[in-house]
Tab-separated table of N, CA and C in Angstrom:
chain	number	residue	atom	x	y	z
A	1	MET	N	216.115	126.177	90.983
A	1	MET	CA	217.240	125.584	91.697
A	1	MET	C	216.919	125.614	93.191
A	2	LYS	N	217.052	124.463	93.822
A	2	LYS	CA	216.808	124.348	95.265
A	2	LYS	C	218.104	123.899	95.930
A	3	GLU	N	218.331	124.391	97.135
A	3	GLU	CA	219.575	124.095	97.847
A	3	GLU	C	219.276	123.503	99.208
A	4	SER	N	220.157	122.606	99.632
A	4	SER	CA	219.993	121.985	100.943
A	4	SER	C	220.507	122.920	102.033
A	5	PHE	N	220.332	122.494	103.261
A	5	PHE	CA	220.768	123.257	104.424
A	5	PHE	C	222.193	122.872	104.799
A	6	LEU	N	222.751	123.627	105.730
A	6	LEU	CA	224.040	123.251	106.302
A	6	LEU	C	223.851	121.975	107.118
A	7	PRO	N	224.915	121.211	107.294
A	7	PRO	CA	224.776	120.003	108.102
A	7	PRO	C	224.573	120.328	109.576
A	8	VAL	N	223.903	119.413	110.250
A	8	VAL	CA	223.804	119.431	111.704
A	8	VAL	C	224.846	118.409	112.144
A	9	GLU	N	225.919	118.899	112.742
A	9	GLU	CA	227.020	117.992	113.042
A	9	GLU	C	227.656	118.327	114.375
A	10	ASP	N	228.336	117.343	114.887
A	10	ASP	CA	229.103	117.471	116.117
A	10	ASP	C	230.255	116.489	115.991
A	11	GLU	N	231.410	116.885	116.424
A	11	GLU	CA	232.578	116.003	116.273
A	11	GLU	C	232.419	114.690	117.025
A	12	LYS	N	231.458	114.625	117.963
A	12	LYS	CA	231.207	113.387	118.715
A	12	LYS	C	230.146	112.504	118.064
A	13	ALA	N	229.629	112.917	116.909
A	13	ALA	CA	228.567	112.146	116.244
A	13	ALA	C	229.042	110.734	115.924
A	14	ARG	N	228.133	109.783	116.088
A	14	ARG	CA	228.415	108.380	115.767
A	14	ARG	C	227.561	107.868	114.619
A	15	VAL	N	226.493	108.616	114.311
A	15	VAL	CA	225.552	108.235	113.264
A	15	VAL	C	225.290	109.456	112.384
A	16	LEU	N	225.176	109.212	111.086
A	16	LEU	CA	224.803	110.259	110.142
A	16	LEU	C	223.509	109.835	109.463
A	17	LEU	N	222.492	110.688	109.541
A	17	LEU	CA	221.240	110.459	108.827
A	17	LEU	C	221.205	111.398	107.630
A	18	LEU	N	221.033	110.828	106.447
A	18	LEU	CA	221.053	111.589	105.203
A	18	LEU	C	219.698	111.564	104.513
A	19	GLY	N	219.187	112.733	104.183
A	19	GLY	CA	218.030	112.840	103.319
A	19	GLY	C	218.510	113.065	101.898
A	20	SER	N	217.587	113.299	101.002
A	20	SER	CA	217.961	113.562	99.603
A	20	SER	C	218.156	115.062	99.404
A	21	LEU	N	217.082	115.837	99.478
A	21	LEU	CA	217.068	117.286	99.297
A	21	LEU	C	215.799	117.782	99.975
A	22	PRO	N	215.856	118.882	100.727
A	22	PRO	CA	214.640	119.337	101.412
A	22	PRO	C	213.500	119.618	100.440
A	23	GLY	N	212.296	119.269	100.873
A	23	GLY	CA	211.102	119.570	100.095
A	23	GLY	C	210.686	121.016	100.285
A	24	ASP	N	209.669	121.413	99.552
A	24	ASP	CA	209.230	122.807	99.577
A	24	ASP	C	208.812	123.273	100.972
A	25	ALA	N	208.102	122.442	101.732
A	25	ALA	CA	207.678	122.843	103.083
A	25	ALA	C	208.895	123.066	103.981
A	26	SER	N	209.873	122.190	103.871
A	26	SER	CA	211.094	122.347	104.665
A	26	SER	C	211.851	123.604	104.256
A	27	LEU	N	211.940	123.838	102.961
A	27	LEU	CA	212.645	125.019	102.478
A	27	LEU	C	211.956	126.305	102.943
A	28	SER	N	210.626	126.320	102.925
A	28	SER	CA	209.916	127.534	103.344
A	28	SER	C	210.099	127.796	104.836
A	29	LEU	N	210.241	126.747	105.631
A	29	LEU	CA	210.464	126.900	107.075
A	29	LEU	C	211.949	127.001	107.424
A	30	ALA	N	212.816	126.650	106.470
A	30	ALA	CA	214.266	126.561	106.713
A	30	ALA	C	214.554	125.575	107.839
A	31	GLU	N	213.879	124.410	107.775
A	31	GLU	CA	214.031	123.356	108.778
A	31	GLU	C	214.071	121.996	108.098
A	32	TYR	N	214.972	121.143	108.559
A	32	TYR	CA	214.955	119.761	108.103
A	32	TYR	C	213.615	119.134	108.459
A	33	TYR	N	213.053	118.380	107.525
A	33	TYR	CA	211.819	117.609	107.731
A	33	TYR	C	210.686	118.490	108.262
A	34	GLY	N	210.478	119.619	107.581
A	34	GLY	CA	209.507	120.604	108.031
A	34	GLY	C	208.066	120.336	107.639
A	35	HIS	N	207.829	119.400	106.726
A	35	HIS	CA	206.438	119.110	106.347
A	35	HIS	C	205.697	118.585	107.569
A	36	PRO	N	204.502	119.100	107.860
A	36	PRO	CA	203.792	118.687	109.081
A	36	PRO	C	203.444	117.201	109.131
A	37	ARG	N	203.384	116.526	107.983
A	37	ARG	CA	203.070	115.092	107.996
A	37	ARG	C	204.315	114.216	107.848
A	38	ASN	N	205.499	114.815	107.813
A	38	ASN	CA	206.718	114.006	107.765
A	38	ASN	C	206.893	113.348	109.130
A	39	ALA	N	207.195	112.082	109.135
A	39	ALA	CA	207.288	111.314	110.384
A	39	ALA	C	208.647	111.434	111.080
A	40	PHE	N	209.591	112.151	110.483
A	40	PHE	CA	210.945	112.191	111.057
A	40	PHE	C	210.958	112.675	112.509
A	41	TRP	N	210.402	113.857	112.774
A	41	TRP	CA	210.476	114.400	114.133
A	41	TRP	C	209.634	113.605	115.126
A	42	PRO	N	208.429	113.155	114.772
A	42	PRO	CA	207.716	112.285	115.715
A	42	PRO	C	208.498	111.008	116.049
A	43	ILE	N	209.139	110.410	115.045
A	43	ILE	CA	209.929	109.195	115.300
A	43	ILE	C	211.125	109.511	116.188
A	44	MET	N	211.871	110.562	115.849
A	44	MET	CA	213.041	110.918	116.662
A	44	MET	C	212.624	111.258	118.084
A	45	GLY	N	211.528	112.001	118.219
A	45	GLY	CA	211.053	112.341	119.554
A	45	GLY	C	210.693	111.113	120.363
A	46	GLU	N	210.008	110.183	119.724
A	46	GLU	CA	209.611	108.948	120.411
A	46	GLU	C	210.839	108.130	120.821
A	47	LEU	N	211.809	108.028	119.919
A	47	LEU	CA	212.982	107.190	120.203
A	47	LEU	C	213.982	107.852	121.151
A	48	LEU	N	214.106	109.164	121.070
A	48	LEU	CA	215.122	109.864	121.857
A	48	LEU	C	214.564	110.550	123.095
A	49	GLY	N	213.246	110.523	123.245
A	49	GLY	CA	212.641	111.042	124.468
A	49	GLY	C	212.436	112.543	124.514
A	50	PHE	N	211.992	113.143	123.421
A	50	PHE	CA	211.644	114.566	123.449
A	50	PHE	C	210.340	114.781	122.696
A	51	PHE	N	209.706	115.910	122.961
A	51	PHE	CA	208.464	116.247	122.290
A	51	PHE	C	208.785	116.781	120.904
A	52	PRO	N	208.201	116.203	119.851
A	52	PRO	CA	208.508	116.666	118.502
A	52	PRO	C	208.022	118.091	118.218
A	53	GLN	N	207.220	118.656	119.126
A	53	GLN	CA	206.741	120.028	118.954
A	53	GLN	C	207.694	121.053	119.564
A	54	LEU	N	208.800	120.582	120.138
A	54	LEU	CA	209.779	121.524	120.679
A	54	LEU	C	210.267	122.468	119.588
A	55	PRO	N	210.787	123.631	119.969
A	55	PRO	CA	211.386	124.500	118.957
A	55	PRO	C	212.464	123.746	118.168
A	56	TYR	N	212.608	124.132	116.924
A	56	TYR	CA	213.518	123.448	116.006
A	56	TYR	C	214.931	123.302	116.571
A	57	GLU	N	215.501	124.375	117.093
A	57	GLU	CA	216.875	124.312	117.621
A	57	GLU	C	216.985	123.306	118.768
A	58	ALA	N	215.955	123.197	119.588
A	58	ALA	CA	215.974	122.227	120.692
A	58	ALA	C	215.971	120.800	120.147
A	59	ARG	N	215.198	120.567	119.083
A	59	ARG	CA	215.178	119.233	118.468
A	59	ARG	C	216.548	118.895	117.894
A	60	LEU	N	217.171	119.870	117.227
A	60	LEU	CA	218.511	119.632	116.687
A	60	LEU	C	219.505	119.330	117.803
A	61	ASN	N	219.380	120.029	118.916
A	61	ASN	CA	220.280	119.764	120.049
A	61	ASN	C	220.094	118.359	120.599
A	62	PHE	N	218.853	117.860	120.643
A	62	PHE	CA	218.621	116.481	121.084
A	62	PHE	C	219.361	115.505	120.170
A	63	LEU	N	219.313	115.742	118.856
A	63	LEU	CA	220.039	114.861	117.937
A	63	LEU	C	221.529	114.889	118.235
A	64	LYS	N	222.082	116.083	118.347
A	64	LYS	CA	223.526	116.206	118.581
A	64	LYS	C	223.937	115.564	119.907
A	65	LEU	N	223.140	115.777	120.945
A	65	LEU	CA	223.455	115.191	122.247
A	65	LEU	C	223.451	113.670	122.210
A	66	ARG	N	222.652	113.090	121.322
A	66	ARG	CA	222.588	111.635	121.207
A	66	ARG	C	223.531	111.081	120.145
A	67	GLY	N	224.391	111.933	119.569
A	67	GLY	CA	225.393	111.463	118.625
A	67	GLY	C	224.909	111.322	117.199
A	68	ILE	N	223.899	112.098	116.826
A	68	ILE	CA	223.320	111.997	115.484
A	68	ILE	C	223.618	113.265	114.690
A	69	ALA	N	224.235	113.093	113.537
A	69	ALA	CA	224.440	114.185	112.578
A	69	ALA	C	223.367	114.069	111.498
A	70	LEU	N	223.084	115.184	110.844
A	70	LEU	CA	221.992	115.235	109.875
A	70	LEU	C	222.431	116.080	108.690
A	71	TRP	N	222.155	115.563	107.483
A	71	TRP	CA	222.463	116.334	106.278
A	71	TRP	C	221.679	115.741	105.122
A	72	ASP	N	221.915	116.280	103.926
A	72	ASP	CA	221.310	115.773	102.702
A	72	ASP	C	222.408	115.375	101.733
A	73	VAL	N	222.133	114.411	100.896
A	73	VAL	CA	223.093	113.978	99.890
A	73	VAL	C	223.273	115.065	98.837
A	74	VAL	N	222.176	115.698	98.447
A	74	VAL	CA	222.198	116.687	97.369
A	74	VAL	C	222.398	118.084	97.946
A	75	SER	N	223.362	118.799	97.406
A	75	SER	CA	223.624	120.179	97.785
A	75	SER	C	222.660	121.124	97.087
A	76	ARG	N	222.494	120.919	95.775
A	76	ARG	CA	221.568	121.735	94.996
A	76	ARG	C	221.145	120.976	93.760
A	77	ALA	N	219.928	121.279	93.329
A	77	ALA	CA	219.376	120.605	92.151
A	77	ALA	C	218.153	121.366	91.676
A	78	TYR	N	217.766	121.077	90.462
A	78	TYR	CA	216.493	121.565	89.946
A	78	TYR	C	215.428	120.545	90.339
A	79	ARG	N	214.314	121.052	90.844
A	79	ARG	CA	213.200	120.159	91.167
A	79	ARG	C	211.933	120.991	91.261
A	80	ARG	N	210.939	120.586	90.490
A	80	ARG	CA	209.609	121.188	90.605
A	80	ARG	C	208.885	120.400	91.686
A	81	GLY	N	208.392	121.073	92.683
A	81	GLY	CA	207.711	120.384	93.774
A	81	GLY	C	208.704	119.738	94.728
A	82	SER	N	208.239	118.681	95.377
A	82	SER	CA	209.040	118.069	96.438
A	82	SER	C	209.375	116.604	96.212
A	83	LEU	N	208.930	116.024	95.112
A	83	LEU	CA	209.177	114.601	94.891
A	83	LEU	C	210.635	114.345	94.510
A	84	ASP	N	211.232	113.356	95.149
A	84	ASP	CA	212.614	112.996	94.836
A	84	ASP	C	212.778	112.563	93.387
A	85	SER	N	211.752	111.980	92.820
A	85	SER	CA	211.836	111.513	91.427
A	85	SER	C	211.969	112.676	90.447
A	86	ASP	N	211.690	113.888	90.901
A	86	ASP	CA	211.791	115.065	90.039
A	86	ASP	C	213.120	115.811	90.176
A	87	ILE	N	214.061	115.282	90.961
A	87	ILE	CA	215.372	115.925	91.123
A	87	ILE	C	216.133	115.815	89.808
A	88	ARG	N	216.657	116.955	89.333
A	88	ARG	CA	217.423	117.016	88.088
A	88	ARG	C	218.719	117.777	88.317
A	89	GLU	N	219.761	117.369	87.607
A	89	GLU	CA	221.058	118.051	87.650
A	89	GLU	C	221.558	118.233	89.087
A	90	ALA	N	221.515	117.167	89.839
A	90	ALA	CA	221.905	117.212	91.248
A	90	ALA	C	223.408	117.374	91.406
A	91	GLU	N	223.769	118.198	92.373
A	91	GLU	CA	225.159	118.361	92.778
A	91	GLU	C	225.262	117.864	94.214
A	92	PRO	N	226.268	117.063	94.531
A	92	PRO	CA	226.329	116.476	95.871
A	92	PRO	C	226.908	117.407	96.926
A	93	ASN	N	226.472	117.199	98.160
A	93	ASN	CA	227.164	117.768	99.305
A	93	ASN	C	228.455	116.988	99.501
A	94	ASP	N	229.408	117.575	100.177
A	94	ASP	CA	230.698	116.918	100.396
A	94	ASP	C	230.614	116.003	101.623
A	95	ILE	N	229.974	114.869	101.427
A	95	ILE	CA	229.786	113.899	102.513
A	95	ILE	C	231.142	113.411	103.050
A	96	PRO	N	232.125	113.087	102.190
A	96	PRO	CA	233.426	112.662	102.728
A	96	PRO	C	234.062	113.703	103.658
A	97	ALA	N	233.902	114.984	103.361
A	97	ALA	CA	234.462	116.016	104.236
A	97	ALA	C	233.770	116.002	105.595
A	98	LEU	N	232.453	115.825	105.602
A	98	LEU	CA	231.738	115.739	106.873
A	98	LEU	C	232.214	114.527	107.671
A	99	LEU	N	232.434	113.422	107.002
A	99	LEU	CA	232.905	112.217	107.696
A	99	LEU	C	234.315	112.424	108.266
A	100	ARG	N	235.124	113.233	107.600
A	100	ARG	CA	236.450	113.556	108.156
A	100	ARG	C	236.323	114.474	109.374
A	101	ARG	N	235.367	115.407	109.334
A	101	ARG	CA	235.158	116.306	110.473
A	101	ARG	C	234.550	115.578	111.668
A	102	CYS	N	233.844	114.502	111.413
A	102	CYS	CA	233.159	113.732	112.462
A	102	CYS	C	233.672	112.289	112.408
A	103	PRO	N	234.903	112.052	112.843
A	103	PRO	CA	235.519	110.733	112.661
A	103	PRO	C	234.870	109.608	113.465
A	104	GLY	N	233.987	109.941	114.402
A	104	GLY	CA	233.320	108.905	115.190
A	104	GLY	C	232.140	108.266	114.495
A	105	ILE	N	231.733	108.816	113.342
A	105	ILE	CA	230.584	108.253	112.626
A	105	ILE	C	230.942	106.878	112.081
A	106	VAL	N	230.131	105.888	112.422
A	106	VAL	CA	230.346	104.522	111.936
A	106	VAL	C	229.123	103.973	111.195
A	107	ARG	N	227.994	104.667	111.319
A	107	ARG	CA	226.773	104.217	110.638
A	107	ARG	C	226.156	105.389	109.891
A	108	ILE	N	225.731	105.107	108.669
A	108	ILE	CA	225.073	106.105	107.839
A	108	ILE	C	223.706	105.549	107.463
A	109	GLY	N	222.671	106.294	107.809
A	109	GLY	CA	221.312	105.899	107.463
A	109	GLY	C	220.765	106.828	106.408
A	110	CYS	N	220.290	106.268	105.330
A	110	CYS	CA	219.706	107.050	104.238
A	110	CYS	C	218.190	107.044	104.387
A	111	ASN	N	217.618	108.221	104.540
A	111	ASN	CA	216.180	108.386	104.721
A	111	ASN	C	215.513	108.246	103.354
A	112	GLY	N	215.226	107.009	102.982
A	112	GLY	CA	214.544	106.715	101.728
A	112	GLY	C	215.475	106.246	100.626
A	113	GLY	N	214.850	105.700	99.597
A	113	GLY	CA	215.595	105.128	98.475
A	113	GLY	C	216.363	106.144	97.665
A	114	ALA	N	215.819	107.347	97.492
A	114	ALA	CA	216.523	108.354	96.697
A	114	ALA	C	217.832	108.752	97.361
A	115	ALA	N	217.816	108.971	98.672
A	115	ALA	CA	219.050	109.332	99.375
A	115	ALA	C	220.094	108.225	99.215
A	116	TYR	N	219.651	106.985	99.350
A	116	TYR	CA	220.562	105.839	99.221
A	116	TYR	C	221.132	105.763	97.802
A	117	THR	N	220.273	105.857	96.804
A	117	THR	CA	220.700	105.763	95.405
A	117	THR	C	221.634	106.912	95.029
A	118	LEU	N	221.305	108.122	95.463
A	118	LEU	CA	222.154	109.273	95.159
A	118	LEU	C	223.504	109.178	95.865
A	119	LEU	N	223.504	108.714	97.101
A	119	LEU	CA	224.780	108.539	97.813
A	119	LEU	C	225.659	107.538	97.076
A	120	LYS	N	225.057	106.450	96.626
A	120	LYS	CA	225.803	105.421	95.892
A	120	LYS	C	226.302	105.963	94.552
A	121	LYS	N	225.511	106.798	93.908
A	121	LYS	CA	225.910	107.392	92.626
A	121	LYS	C	227.104	108.332	92.805
A	122	PHE	N	227.019	109.223	93.790
A	122	PHE	CA	228.053	110.237	93.973
A	122	PHE	C	229.285	109.722	94.718
A	123	TYR	N	229.093	108.793	95.643
A	123	TYR	CA	230.199	108.334	96.494
A	123	TYR	C	230.228	106.810	96.620
A	124	PRO	N	230.422	106.098	95.513
A	124	PRO	CA	230.432	104.633	95.598
A	124	PRO	C	231.537	104.100	96.509
A	125	GLU	N	232.603	104.874	96.665
A	125	GLU	CA	233.713	104.430	97.515
A	125	GLU	C	233.299	104.276	98.973
A	126	LEU	N	232.290	105.015	99.411
A	126	LEU	CA	231.826	104.877	100.791
A	126	LEU	C	231.250	103.490	101.039
A	127	PHE	N	230.676	102.896	100.013
A	127	PHE	CA	230.064	101.574	100.143
A	127	PHE	C	231.106	100.460	100.139
A	128	ARG	N	232.311	100.779	99.717
A	128	ARG	CA	233.399	99.776	99.702
A	128	ARG	C	234.294	99.896	100.929
A	129	ASN	N	234.064	100.905	101.740
A	129	ASN	CA	234.882	101.149	102.911
A	129	ASN	C	234.293	100.395	104.099
A	130	GLU	N	235.141	99.743	104.853
A	130	GLU	CA	234.655	98.943	105.987
A	130	GLU	C	234.425	99.776	107.245
A	131	VAL	N	234.700	101.078	107.180
A	131	VAL	CA	234.516	101.939	108.342
A	131	VAL	C	233.037	102.198	108.602
A	132	TRP	N	232.266	102.391	107.518
A	132	TRP	CA	230.874	102.793	107.667
A	132	TRP	C	229.908	101.698	107.239
A	133	GLU	N	228.913	101.496	108.066
A	133	GLU	CA	227.777	100.664	107.678
A	133	GLU	C	226.732	101.613	107.113
A	134	ILE	N	226.319	101.379	105.875
A	134	ILE	CA	225.346	102.244	105.221
A	134	ILE	C	224.038	101.479	105.064
A	135	VAL	N	222.956	102.065	105.570
A	135	VAL	CA	221.663	101.394	105.615
A	135	VAL	C	220.618	102.253	104.903
A	136	ARG	N	219.827	101.611	104.075
A	136	ARG	CA	218.676	102.283	103.468
A	136	ARG	C	217.500	102.142	104.425
A	137	LEU	N	217.040	103.267	104.931
A	137	LEU	CA	215.905	103.300	105.848
A	137	LEU	C	214.651	103.717	105.078
A	138	PRO	N	213.484	103.395	105.605
A	138	PRO	CA	212.271	103.849	104.922
A	138	PRO	C	212.172	105.371	104.988
A	139	SER	N	211.644	105.951	103.945
A	139	SER	CA	211.455	107.396	103.913
A	139	SER	C	210.418	107.806	104.947
A	140	THR	N	210.713	108.884	105.648
A	140	THR	CA	209.748	109.433	106.607
A	140	THR	C	208.775	110.403	105.940
A	141	SER	N	208.939	110.618	104.650
A	141	SER	CA	208.093	111.542	103.894
A	141	SER	C	206.644	111.074	103.860
A	142	PRO	N	205.705	112.020	103.845
A	142	PRO	CA	204.304	111.616	103.674
A	142	PRO	C	204.053	110.968	102.311
A	143	ALA	N	204.953	111.172	101.355
A	143	ALA	CA	204.811	110.519	100.050
A	143	ALA	C	205.028	109.005	100.152
A	144	ALA	N	205.655	108.561	101.237
A	144	ALA	CA	205.894	107.126	101.458
A	144	ALA	C	204.801	106.562	102.364
A	145	ALA	N	203.552	106.844	102.037
A	145	ALA	CA	202.419	106.456	102.876
A	145	ALA	C	202.152	104.956	102.870
A	146	MET	N	202.759	104.229	101.925
A	146	MET	CA	202.525	102.783	101.877
A	146	MET	C	203.241	102.046	103.012
A	147	ILE	N	204.138	102.747	103.691
A	147	ILE	CA	204.842	102.167	104.839
A	147	ILE	C	204.239	102.787	106.094
A	148	SER	N	203.816	101.968	107.018
A	148	SER	CA	203.163	102.478	108.223
A	148	SER	C	204.147	103.222	109.115
A	149	TYR	N	203.581	104.090	109.947
A	149	TYR	CA	204.405	104.815	110.916
A	149	TYR	C	205.161	103.830	111.800
A	150	SER	N	204.481	102.804	112.275
A	150	SER	CA	205.137	101.859	113.185
A	150	SER	C	206.282	101.115	112.492
A	151	ALA	N	206.122	100.797	111.219
A	151	ALA	CA	207.210	100.133	110.487
A	151	ALA	C	208.397	101.080	110.324
A	152	LYS	N	208.109	102.340	110.039
A	152	LYS	CA	209.189	103.323	109.940
A	152	LYS	C	209.894	103.469	111.286
A	153	ARG	N	209.112	103.649	112.348
A	153	ARG	CA	209.678	103.797	113.693
A	153	ARG	C	210.543	102.598	114.056
A	154	ASP	N	210.051	101.402	113.774
A	154	ASP	CA	210.808	100.199	114.116
A	154	ASP	C	212.125	100.124	113.351
A	155	ALA	N	212.116	100.541	112.087
A	155	ALA	CA	213.351	100.530	111.295
A	155	ALA	C	214.364	101.519	111.866
A	156	TYR	N	213.914	102.699	112.239
A	156	TYR	CA	214.819	103.689	112.823
A	156	TYR	C	215.281	103.247	114.210
A	157	ALA	N	214.397	102.634	114.984
A	157	ALA	CA	214.788	102.130	116.302
A	157	ALA	C	215.878	101.072	116.172
A	158	SER	N	215.739	100.188	115.225
A	158	SER	CA	216.752	99.162	115.003
A	158	SER	C	218.079	99.796	114.571
A	159	PHE	N	217.998	100.770	113.679
A	159	PHE	CA	219.203	101.432	113.198
A	159	PHE	C	219.916	102.196	114.319
A	160	LEU	N	219.146	102.827	115.191
A	160	LEU	CA	219.715	103.655	116.260
A	160	LEU	C	219.872	102.926	117.583
A	161	LYS	N	219.702	101.605	117.587
A	161	LYS	CA	219.634	100.868	118.851
A	161	LYS	C	220.837	101.082	119.756
A	162	GLU	N	222.024	101.260	119.201
A	162	GLU	CA	223.196	101.459	120.039
A	162	GLU	C	223.190	102.827	120.717
A	163	LEU	N	222.469	103.782	120.132
A	163	LEU	CA	222.386	105.116	120.728
A	163	LEU	C	221.235	105.223	121.711
A	164	ILE	N	220.186	104.455	121.509
A	164	ILE	CA	218.992	104.600	122.349
A	164	ILE	C	218.787	103.435	123.296
A	165	GLY	N	219.643	102.434	123.259
A	165	GLY	CA	219.475	101.251	124.093
A	165	GLY	C	218.672	100.202	123.361
A	166	GLU	N	218.332	99.179	124.028
A	166	GLU	CA	217.580	98.085	123.416
A	166	GLU	C	216.208	98.534	122.980
A	167	THR	N	215.799	98.077	121.806
A	167	THR	CA	214.473	98.403	121.309
A	167	THR	C	213.506	97.313	121.707
A	168	GLU	N	212.241	97.674	121.636
A	168	GLU	CA	211.212	96.674	122.002
A	168	GLU	C	211.045	95.643	120.916
């Protein structure tokens, strides 16, 4: 049984980025996107203007300062290894409660297809609500190597454009 982390949230958040469930490297470090080849922190650093090698708490503060909340769709599940396709008996995090605590959130980005599919499975009502725009973003996982770093960065830049200004 593997469990996700607490959410990174701020009542001023305008965007929520959702993963599926932390992988083994992240769990061992107790950090979101802890695998050294995961593109999440390099992309966020590039788009938000910080060094991705900063201490973890400093990186989280950069997200919060820019209006970004972070969590996972799955609260706990059985999974051997780190592949999303191996998630079994998933239990959801209370995403609606987080959205109530952070009423400024208007966009939800799902980091990869599994996060998007699981969110739709557990909370289909979120997709029918006109308050939130929900976007499936490319996975930043090294397992999604068929998508280039630049394509991932461009997708996140487009999604976050209102927070970071105009993208190139």
